[in-house]
GROMACS .gro file of C-alpha atoms in nm:
model
  439
    1MET     CA    1  13.351  10.658  11.246
    2ARG     CA    2  13.201  10.323  11.150
    3ILE     CA    3  12.824  10.326  11.204
    4VAL     CA    4  12.565  10.052  11.162
    5MET     CA    5  12.203  10.133  11.083
    6ILE     CA    6  11.963   9.848  11.160
    7GLY     CA    7  11.668   9.891  10.926
    8ALA     CA    8  11.691  10.009  10.565
    9GLY     CA    9  11.344  10.157  10.553
   10TYR     CA   10  11.265  10.525  10.516
   11VAL     CA   11  11.431  10.652  10.834
   12GLY     CA   12  11.726  10.411  10.825
   13LEU     CA   13  11.804  10.468  10.459
   14VAL     CA   14  11.783  10.847  10.474
   15SER     CA   15  11.978  10.865  10.800
   16GLY     CA   16  12.241  10.619  10.681
   17ALA     CA   17  12.294  10.796  10.349
   18CYS     CA   18  12.322  11.137  10.517
   19LEU     CA   19  12.567  11.013  10.780
   20ALA     CA   20  12.776  10.859  10.503
   21ASP     CA   21  12.769  11.191  10.321
   22PHE     CA   22  12.916  11.348  10.636
   23GLY     CA   23  13.215  11.118  10.591
   24HIS     CA   24  13.124  10.832  10.825
   25GLU     CA   25  13.147  10.470  10.712
   26VAL     CA   26  12.791  10.340  10.728
   27VAL     CA   27  12.642   9.995  10.676
   28CYS     CA   28  12.263   9.958  10.663
   29VAL     CA   29  12.154   9.616  10.784
   30ASP     CA   30  11.815   9.468  10.699
   31THR     CA   31  11.663   9.122  10.727
   32ASP     CA   32  11.497   9.161  10.385
   33ALA     CA   33  11.757   9.005  10.155
   34LYS     CA   34  11.571   9.116   9.842
   35LYS     CA   35  11.576   9.479   9.958
   36VAL     CA   36  11.946   9.457  10.047
   37ARG     CA   37  12.029   9.317   9.702
   38ALA     CA   38  11.828   9.592   9.535
   39LEU     CA   39  11.995   9.865   9.739
   40GLY     CA   40  12.337   9.716   9.672
   41GLY     CA   41  12.255   9.735   9.303
   42GLY     CA   42  12.158  10.099   9.328
   43HIS     CA   43  11.781  10.050   9.320
   44ILE     CA   44  11.605  10.267   9.579
   45PRO     CA   45  11.269  10.117   9.691
   46ILE     CA   46  11.116  10.446   9.812
   47TYR     CA   47  11.066  10.785   9.653
   48GLU     CA   48  11.232  11.076   9.828
   49PRO     CA   49  11.375  11.374   9.636
   50GLY     CA   50  11.753  11.351   9.614
   51LEU     CA   51  11.782  11.020   9.798
   52SER     CA   52  11.875  10.804   9.500
   53GLU     CA   53  12.158  11.036   9.404
   54LEU     CA   54  12.282  11.054   9.763
   55VAL     CA   55  12.286  10.676   9.803
   56LEU     CA   56  12.462  10.615   9.472
   57THR     CA   57  12.725  10.883   9.538
   58ASN     CA   58  12.818  10.742   9.878
   59GLN     CA   59  12.813  10.383   9.755
   60ALA     CA   60  13.058  10.479   9.481
   61ALA     CA   61  13.277  10.651   9.740
   62GLY     CA   62  13.282  10.338   9.956
   63ARG     CA   63  13.118  10.508  10.252
   64LEU     CA   64  12.777  10.337  10.232
   65GLY     CA   65  12.704   9.967  10.216
   66PHE     CA   66  12.417   9.724  10.271
   67SER     CA   67  12.412   9.385  10.439
   68THR     CA   68  12.192   9.120  10.597
   69SER     CA   69  12.463   9.032  10.849
   70LEU     CA   70  12.479   9.243  11.164
   71GLU     CA   71  12.777   9.041  11.283
   72GLU     CA   72  12.986   9.142  10.982
   73ALA     CA   73  12.861   9.500  10.968
   74SER     CA   74  12.921   9.569  11.337
   75ARG     CA   75  13.293   9.489  11.341
   76GLY     CA   76  13.468   9.805  11.448
   77ALA     CA   77  13.144  10.004  11.479
   78LYS     CA   78  13.128  10.267  11.753
   79ALA     CA   79  12.755  10.322  11.714
   80ILE     CA   80  12.467  10.095  11.615
   81PHE     CA   81  12.143  10.273  11.532
   82ILE     CA   82  11.806  10.101  11.564
   83ALA     CA   83  11.579  10.239  11.290
   84VAL     CA   84  11.313   9.970  11.256
   85GLY     CA   85  10.938  10.017  11.235
   86THR     CA   86  10.710  10.058  11.537
   87PRO     CA   87  10.362  10.023  11.383
   88SER     CA   88  10.043  10.057  11.585
   89LEU     CA   89   9.904   9.738  11.732
   90ALA     CA   90   9.558   9.684  11.587
   91GLU     CA   91   9.270   9.784  11.817
   92ILE     CA   92   9.514   9.869  12.099
   93GLY     CA   93   9.687  10.177  11.963
   94SER     CA   94  10.017  10.122  12.141
   95ALA     CA   95  10.340  10.087  11.943
   96ASP     CA   96  10.448   9.740  11.838
   97MET     CA   97  10.796   9.711  11.986
   98ARG     CA   98  10.888   9.362  11.875
   99TYR     CA   99  11.125   9.478  11.599
  100VAL     CA  100  11.309   9.712  11.834
  101TYR     CA  101  11.356   9.444  12.098
  102ASP     CA  102  11.454   9.186  11.836
  103ALA     CA  103  11.720   9.431  11.718
  104ALA     CA  104  11.839   9.477  12.076
  105GLN     CA  105  11.880   9.101  12.116
  106GLU     CA  106  12.078   9.080  11.794
  107ILE     CA  107  12.301   9.368  11.905
  108ALA     CA  108  12.371   9.190  12.233
  109ARG     CA  109  12.517   8.900  12.036
  110VAL     CA  110  12.769   9.111  11.845
  111ILE     CA  111  12.895   9.374  12.092
  112GLU     CA  112  13.268   9.347  12.160
  113ASP     CA  113  13.423   9.682  12.253
  114PHE     CA  114  13.228   9.975  12.397
  115THR     CA  115  12.934  10.045  12.165
  116VAL     CA  116  12.666  10.313  12.167
  117VAL     CA  117  12.322  10.174  12.084
  118VAL     CA  118  12.115  10.456  11.939
  119VAL     CA  119  11.736  10.420  11.930
  120LYS     CA  120  11.615  10.626  11.634
  121SER     CA  121  11.281  10.447  11.599
  122THR     CA  122  10.984  10.626  11.752
  123VAL     CA  123  10.930  10.442  12.078
  124PRO     CA  124  10.714  10.480  12.392
  125ILE     CA  125  10.864  10.660  12.687
  126GLY     CA  126  11.079  10.417  12.883
  127SER     CA  127  11.163  10.195  12.585
  128GLY     CA  128  11.531  10.283  12.609
  129ASP     CA  129  11.533  10.133  12.956
  130GLU     CA  130  11.395   9.808  12.818
  131VAL     CA  131  11.646   9.803  12.532
  132GLU     CA  132  11.920   9.847  12.791
  133ARG     CA  133  11.779   9.564  13.003
  134VAL     CA  134  11.758   9.328  12.702
  135ILE     CA  135  12.120   9.392  12.605
  136ALA     CA  136  12.241   9.377  12.965
  137GLU     CA  137  12.116   9.019  12.993
  138LYS     CA  138  12.410   8.917  12.773
  139VAL     CA  139  12.657   9.208  12.785
  140SER     CA  140  12.821   9.392  13.072
  141ARG     CA  141  12.681   9.744  13.110
  142GLU     CA  142  13.040   9.873  13.091
  143ARG     CA  143  13.055   9.768  12.726
  144PHE     CA  144  12.755   9.960  12.594
  145ALA     CA  145  12.527  10.258  12.646
  146VAL     CA  146  12.177  10.318  12.511
  147VAL     CA  147  12.090  10.659  12.366
  148SER     CA  148  11.762  10.805  12.241
  149ASN     CA  149  11.796  11.005  11.919
  150PRO     CA  150  11.452  11.058  11.761
  151GLU     CA  151  11.412  11.159  11.399
  152PHE     CA  152  11.219  11.464  11.281
  153LEU     CA  153  11.223  11.405  10.906
  154ARG     CA  154  10.951  11.540  10.678
  155GLU     CA  155  10.884  11.313  10.385
  156GLY     CA  156  10.964  11.508  10.072
  157ALA     CA  157  11.229  11.715  10.252
  158ALA     CA  158  11.406  11.449  10.457
  159ILE     CA  159  11.761  11.507  10.336
  160GLU     CA  160  11.743  11.879  10.409
  161ASP     CA  161  11.586  11.805  10.748
  162PHE     CA  162  11.865  11.565  10.840
  163LYS     CA  163  12.152  11.784  10.722
  164GLN     CA  164  12.012  12.120  10.830
  165PRO     CA  165  11.781  12.038  11.121
  166ASP     CA  166  11.622  12.292  11.349
  167ARG     CA  167  11.754  12.075  11.632
  168VAL     CA  168  11.906  11.735  11.707
  169VAL     CA  169  11.777  11.573  12.025
  170VAL     CA  170  12.004  11.328  12.209
  171GLY     CA  171  11.882  11.152  12.521
  172VAL     CA  172  12.198  11.027  12.689
  173GLU     CA  173  12.304  10.941  13.042
  174ASP     CA  174  12.658  10.818  12.980
  175GLU     CA  175  12.947  11.058  12.921
  176ARG     CA  176  13.127  10.818  12.687
  177ALA     CA  177  12.814  10.790  12.476
  178ARG     CA  178  12.771  11.165  12.473
  179GLU     CA  179  13.121  11.204  12.327
  180VAL     CA  180  13.042  10.949  12.054
  181MET     CA  181  12.716  11.125  11.964
  182ALA     CA  182  12.897  11.459  11.952
  183ASP     CA  183  13.135  11.304  11.697
  184VAL     CA  184  12.848  11.159  11.495
  185TYR     CA  185  12.676  11.497  11.463
  186ARG     CA  186  12.980  11.726  11.461
  187PRO     CA  187  12.919  11.832  11.096
  188ILE     CA  188  12.566  11.941  11.188
  189GLN     CA  189  12.681  12.131  11.495
  190ARG     CA  190  12.953  12.306  11.297
  191ALA     CA  191  12.688  12.415  11.047
  192GLY     CA  192  12.503  12.590  11.329
  193SER     CA  193  12.220  12.353  11.418
  194PRO     CA  194  12.174  12.308  11.794
  195ILE     CA  195  12.219  11.971  11.962
  196ILE     CA  196  12.000  11.933  12.269
  197TYR     CA  197  12.115  11.682  12.529
  198THR     CA  198  11.845  11.551  12.762
  199SER     CA  199  11.764  11.246  12.968
  200ARG     CA  200  11.664  10.944  12.765
  201ARG     CA  201  11.300  10.954  12.870
  202SER     CA  202  11.274  11.326  12.799
  203SER     CA  203  11.409  11.265  12.450
  204GLU     CA  204  11.150  10.994  12.388
  205MET     CA  205  10.876  11.227  12.510
  206ILE     CA  206  10.997  11.513  12.289
  207LYS     CA  207  10.936  11.304  11.978
  208TYR     CA  208  10.577  11.219  12.069
  209ALA     CA  209  10.496  11.564  12.199
  210ALA     CA  210  10.629  11.733  11.883
  211ASN     CA  211  10.437  11.513  11.641
  212VAL     CA  212  10.114  11.526  11.836
  213PHE     CA  213  10.133  11.904  11.871
  214LEU     CA  214  10.168  11.938  11.492
  215ALA     CA  215   9.876  11.700  11.443
  216MET     CA  216   9.674  11.924  11.676
  217LYS     CA  217   9.755  12.229  11.461
  218VAL     CA  218   9.631  12.047  11.150
  219THR     CA  219   9.313  11.938  11.326
  220PHE     CA  220   9.255  12.285  11.471
  221ILE     CA  221   9.271  12.461  11.134
  222ASN     CA  222   9.042  12.199  10.981
  223GLU     CA  223   8.784  12.272  11.248
  224ILE     CA  224   8.825  12.646  11.191
  225ALA     CA  225   8.781  12.587  10.817
  226ASP     CA  226   8.443  12.426  10.877
  227LEU     CA  227   8.338  12.722  11.086
  228CYS     CA  228   8.459  12.964  10.817
  229GLU     CA  229   8.236  12.791  10.563
  230ARG     CA  230   7.934  12.836  10.787
  231LEU     CA  231   8.006  13.199  10.872
  232GLY     CA  232   8.140  13.328  10.541
  233ALA     CA  233   8.503  13.381  10.643
  234ASP     CA  234   8.811  13.272  10.444
  235VAL     CA  235   9.031  13.022  10.630
  236LEU     CA  236   9.336  13.120  10.425
  237ASP     CA  237   9.310  13.475  10.556
  238VAL     CA  238   9.253  13.341  10.906
  239SER     CA  239   9.551  13.106  10.879
  240GLN     CA  240   9.777  13.387  10.763
  241GLY     CA  241   9.649  13.622  11.030
  242ILE     CA  242   9.715  13.383  11.317
  243GLY     CA  243  10.028  13.226  11.167
  244LEU     CA  244  10.211  13.559  11.166
  245ASP     CA  245  10.195  13.549  11.544
  246ASP     CA  246  10.533  13.398  11.628
  247ARG     CA  247  10.378  13.224  11.928
  248ILE     CA  248  10.168  13.022  11.682
  249GLY     CA  249  10.365  13.003  11.355
  250ALA     CA  250  10.236  12.953  11.002
  251ARG     CA  251  10.340  12.592  10.941
  252PHE     CA  252  10.079  12.315  10.959
  253LEU     CA  253   9.793  12.564  10.932
  254ASN     CA  254   9.676  12.458  10.586
  255PRO     CA  255   9.328  12.302  10.593
  256GLY     CA  256   9.265  11.979  10.407
  257PRO     CA  257   9.119  11.629  10.425
  258GLY     CA  258   9.290  11.533  10.751
  259PHE     CA  259   9.639  11.417  10.839
  260GLY     CA  260   9.790  11.086  10.739
  261GLY     CA  261  10.134  10.938  10.687
  262SER     CA  262  10.366  10.720  10.889
  263CYS     CA  263  10.390  10.938  11.201
  264PHE     CA  264  10.092  11.149  11.303
  265PRO     CA  265   9.820  10.879  11.311
  266LYS     CA  266  10.047  10.625  11.479
  267ASP     CA  267  10.197  10.865  11.730
  268THR     CA  268   9.868  11.022  11.837
  269LEU     CA  269   9.728  10.677  11.908
  270ALA     CA  270  10.043  10.569  12.090
  271LEU     CA  271  10.053  10.879  12.310
  272THR     CA  272   9.685  10.838  12.392
  273LYS     CA  273   9.750  10.480  12.503
  274LEU     CA  274  10.061  10.578  12.701
  275ALA     CA  275   9.874  10.855  12.879
  276ALA     CA  276   9.580  10.630  12.963
  277ASP     CA  277   9.810  10.359  13.099
  278ALA     CA  278   9.990  10.621  13.309
  279LYS     CA  279   9.651  10.737  13.443
  280ALA     CA  280   9.715  11.085  13.302
  281PRO     CA  281   9.480  11.089  13.000
  282ILE     CA  282   9.530  11.365  12.743
  283ARG     CA  283   9.176  11.458  12.642
  284LEU     CA  284   9.287  11.693  12.365
  285VAL     CA  285   9.472  11.413  12.188
  286GLU     CA  286   9.186  11.167  12.232
  287THR     CA  287   8.955  11.419  12.066
  288LEU     CA  288   9.184  11.501  11.775
  289VAL     CA  289   9.212  11.132  11.682
  290ASP     CA  290   8.833  11.115  11.656
  291VAL     CA  291   8.805  11.448  11.471
  292ASN     CA  292   9.069  11.346  11.216
  293ASP     CA  293   8.897  11.015  11.143
  294LYS     CA  294   8.566  11.191  11.086
  295ARG     CA  295   8.732  11.456  10.870
  296LYS     CA  296   8.802  11.208  10.592
  297ILE     CA  297   8.441  11.092  10.594
  298ALA     CA  298   8.326  11.455  10.578
  299MET     CA  299   8.544  11.513  10.271
  300ALA     CA  300   8.374  11.227  10.086
  301GLU     CA  301   8.039  11.377  10.179
  302LYS     CA  302   8.159  11.715  10.047
  303VAL     CA  303   8.231  11.557   9.709
  304ILE     CA  304   7.886  11.398   9.696
  305ARG     CA  305   7.714  11.728   9.781
  306SER     CA  306   7.921  11.907   9.520
  307CYS     CA  307   7.801  11.662   9.258
  308GLY     CA  308   7.437  11.743   9.324
  309GLY     CA  309   7.380  11.505   9.613
  310SER     CA  310   7.464  11.181   9.434
  311VAL     CA  311   7.768  11.028   9.264
  312ALA     CA  312   7.593  10.709   9.157
  313GLY     CA  313   7.715  10.617   8.810
  314LYS     CA  314   7.939  10.924   8.791
  315ARG     CA  315   8.303  10.912   8.687
  316LEU     CA  316   8.522  11.100   8.936
  317ALA     CA  317   8.880  11.202   8.861
  318ILE     CA  318   9.095  11.184   9.175
  319LEU     CA  319   9.412  11.392   9.154
  320GLY     CA  320   9.662  11.274   9.415
  321LEU     CA  321   9.660  10.961   9.628
  322THR     CA  322   9.959  10.987   9.864
  323TYR     CA  323   9.908  11.150  10.201
  324LYS     CA  324  10.126  11.444  10.094
  325PRO     CA  325  10.325  11.549   9.785
  326LYS     CA  326  10.688  11.455   9.713
  327THR     CA  327  10.648  11.103   9.849
  328ASP     CA  328  10.504  10.769   9.740
  329ASP     CA  329  10.387  10.696  10.096
  330MET     CA  330  10.027  10.575  10.120
  331ARG     CA  331  10.022  10.505  10.492
  332ASP     CA  332   9.698  10.641  10.639
  333ALA     CA  333   9.648  10.858  10.331
  334PRO     CA  334   9.306  11.032  10.329
  335SER     CA  335   9.245  10.884   9.984
  336LEU     CA  336   9.226  10.537  10.141
  337VAL     CA  337   8.910  10.644  10.323
  338ILE     CA  338   8.763  10.892  10.075
  339ILE     CA  339   8.780  10.675   9.763
  340PRO     CA  340   8.611  10.364   9.909
  341LEU     CA  341   8.332  10.584  10.047
  342LEU     CA  342   8.277  10.734   9.701
  343GLN     CA  343   8.284  10.387   9.548
  344SER     CA  344   8.024  10.264   9.797
  345ALA     CA  345   7.809  10.561   9.693
  346GLY     CA  346   7.820  10.435   9.334
  347ALA     CA  347   8.103  10.642   9.185
  348LYS     CA  348   8.345  10.513   8.924
  349ILE     CA  349   8.694  10.627   9.018
  350VAL     CA  350   8.986  10.711   8.792
  351ALA     CA  351   9.298  10.831   8.973
  352TYR     CA  352   9.638  10.980   8.902
  353ASP     CA  353   9.934  11.036   9.131
  354PRO     CA  354  10.283  11.131   9.007
  355GLU     CA  355  10.460  10.883   9.239
  356GLY     CA  356  10.200  10.685   9.434
  357HIS     CA  357  10.055  10.444   9.176
  358LYS     CA  358  10.268  10.144   9.270
  359MET     CA  359  10.194  10.172   9.640
  360ALA     CA  360   9.828  10.260   9.586
  361LYS     CA  361   9.721   9.985   9.349
  362PRO     CA  362   9.700   9.699   9.601
  363LEU     CA  363   9.529   9.928   9.853
  364LEU     CA  364   9.258  10.065   9.626
  365PRO     CA  365   9.094   9.784   9.430
  366GLY     CA  366   8.836   9.857   9.164
  367ILE     CA  367   8.969  10.190   9.046
  368GLU     CA  368   9.124  10.289   8.716
  369PHE     CA  369   9.472  10.441   8.717
  370ALA     CA  370   9.563  10.706   8.460
  371ASP     CA  371   9.917  10.787   8.348
  372SER     CA  372   9.872  11.165   8.351
  373ALA     CA  373   9.651  11.430   8.505
  374TYR     CA  374   9.482  11.512   8.175
  375ALA     CA  375   9.415  11.144   8.099
  376CYS     CA  376   9.260  11.117   8.444
  377LEU     CA  377   9.033  11.416   8.383
  378ASP     CA  378   8.920  11.311   8.036
  379GLY     CA  379   8.549  11.227   8.043
  380ALA     CA  380   8.511  11.267   8.419
  381ASP     CA  381   8.201  11.425   8.571
  382ALA     CA  382   8.407  11.602   8.839
  383ALA     CA  383   8.768  11.650   8.944
  384VAL     CA  384   8.874  11.605   9.306
  385VAL     CA  385   9.213  11.733   9.426
  386VAL     CA  386   9.319  11.520   9.723
  387THR     CA  387   9.698  11.574   9.727
  388GLU     CA  388   9.860  11.907   9.640
  389TRP     CA  389  10.128  11.798   9.393
  390ASP     CA  390  10.288  12.099   9.223
  391GLU     CA  391  10.196  11.975   8.876
  392PHE     CA  392   9.828  12.011   8.963
  393ARG     CA  393   9.879  12.379   9.039
  394ALA     CA  394  10.010  12.433   8.686
  395LEU     CA  395   9.732  12.258   8.493
  396ASP     CA  396   9.588  12.438   8.190
  397LEU     CA  397   9.245  12.526   8.328
  398ALA     CA  398   9.088  12.568   7.985
  399ARG     CA  399   9.206  12.217   7.897
  400VAL     CA  400   9.077  12.087   8.230
  401LYS     CA  401   8.732  12.230   8.165
  402LYS     CA  402   8.724  12.086   7.814
  403ALA     CA  403   8.824  11.741   7.946
  404LEU     CA  404   8.545  11.727   8.208
  405THR     CA  405   8.187  11.647   8.113
  406GLN     CA  406   8.076  11.881   8.392
  407PRO     CA  407   8.290  12.177   8.510
  408VAL     CA  408   8.301  12.064   8.873
  409VAL     CA  409   8.625  12.084   9.075
  410VAL     CA  410   8.641  11.989   9.442
  411ASP     CA  411   8.970  12.117   9.578
  412MET     CA  412   9.050  11.969   9.920
  413ARG     CA  413   9.384  12.152   9.932
  414ASN     CA  414   9.285  12.505   9.821
  415ILE     CA  415   9.550  12.514   9.548
  416TYR     CA  416   9.351  12.738   9.312
  417GLU     CA  417   9.220  13.093   9.338
  418ILE     CA  418   8.843  13.116   9.368
  419ASP     CA  419   8.807  13.406   9.123
  420THR     CA  420   9.028  13.235   8.865
  421MET     CA  421   8.832  12.911   8.879
  422ARG     CA  422   8.497  13.079   8.863
  423GLY     CA  423   8.623  13.306   8.585
  424HIS     CA  424   8.686  12.990   8.383
  425GLY     CA  425   8.331  12.878   8.448
  426PHE     CA  426   8.400  12.606   8.703
  427ARG     CA  427   8.177  12.512   8.989
  428TYR     CA  428   8.464  12.536   9.231
  429VAL     CA  429   8.432  12.389   9.579
  430CYS     CA  430   8.720  12.438   9.820
  431VAL     CA  431   8.777  12.411  10.195
  432GLY     CA  432   8.691  12.680  10.446
  433ARG     CA  433   8.679  12.973  10.205
  434GLY     CA  434   8.346  13.133  10.278
  435PHE     CA  435   8.017  13.031  10.119
  436ASN     CA  436   8.166  12.813   9.848
  437GLY     CA  437   7.849  12.695   9.677
  438GLU     CA  438   7.858  12.323   9.752
  439GLY     CA  439   7.529  12.137   9.766
   0.00000   0.00000   0.00000
């Protein structure tokens, strides 16, 4: 099948490359000519494990291409996916839909034979109806159908998530479109992953509800972690004890500095706005947005307490900048709040991230970037683990202690064992693990 993917960003590029690997002929279309040229030359603008190899393999096989022309790319296409960004509108919280509707208008200009328009972007409930209306202004409804097909990709594991998903959700109300979508995802269905067919609006709601529920789990365990610190319990034991209950599940029960990334912050705000507009406010979600924002501030305060109540003039080594490991994504990363707060308190910041330097530099002015973890630690008054990259777990602790002027480690991700750290003579401050000695 010939498939067009409008948008060569994270979702569009991963989805397009994976569909091409299934044997489809895929063209990713983007208005950014510089990006298209780079992709055509084999240069991948984002970091995602395995993505570069997947793109290059399918380019070489002639199954994956890149273009700025939707008109050329769409010739003979049975499905056109919309995978453009839907960022939050400042101060409003609702999703900015202009790129989706612009794509719909462009699609209306190129449709010839029956075409399935697949909305993969995360969109408010009812957006598929509007996409349909926009296209129907220029094209007979007999010549197209609009489908909702949300993505559930974890950055750092996106290829696995696409090829071996726990489910594929397809919101479709046209039998012809359903047959096309079944063909698109036949390799996944044959591999045993379920495909769930719903109404279009239900599909759109599933995406928001799933992301917001996971954000609630993160926020819940962070609140429990704070309580554990006050009462002398260990949040890791608590997390394991409740996560083994299959009604709860263990994933997303790791305490830390708050959630970030491209989905959770944006989607929680968008669902809050949708619910308020529908006069069915979701108080739980409204609260978790506030709690998560304050969490990042509390983490900066934790660092200051751990350094004796002041970081003025102190050199702090920040290990990890991206919102999670195995990505270079800095969107809503906790470090973007924590580091400026430490700077305003007088700290001098040196930072290291295995993949995030390029994205972080324009966002974090006034800090020094190191080219390795040990270089970052050298001469620092304290080390602060913000992102749990695997290489930080394997650091030589004796070398770490020797590099620091003071043996202070603030671990926001609980990647080390308390007894091991204290056995090496560190003042080790973690999250939610009993009376951890901060202050």
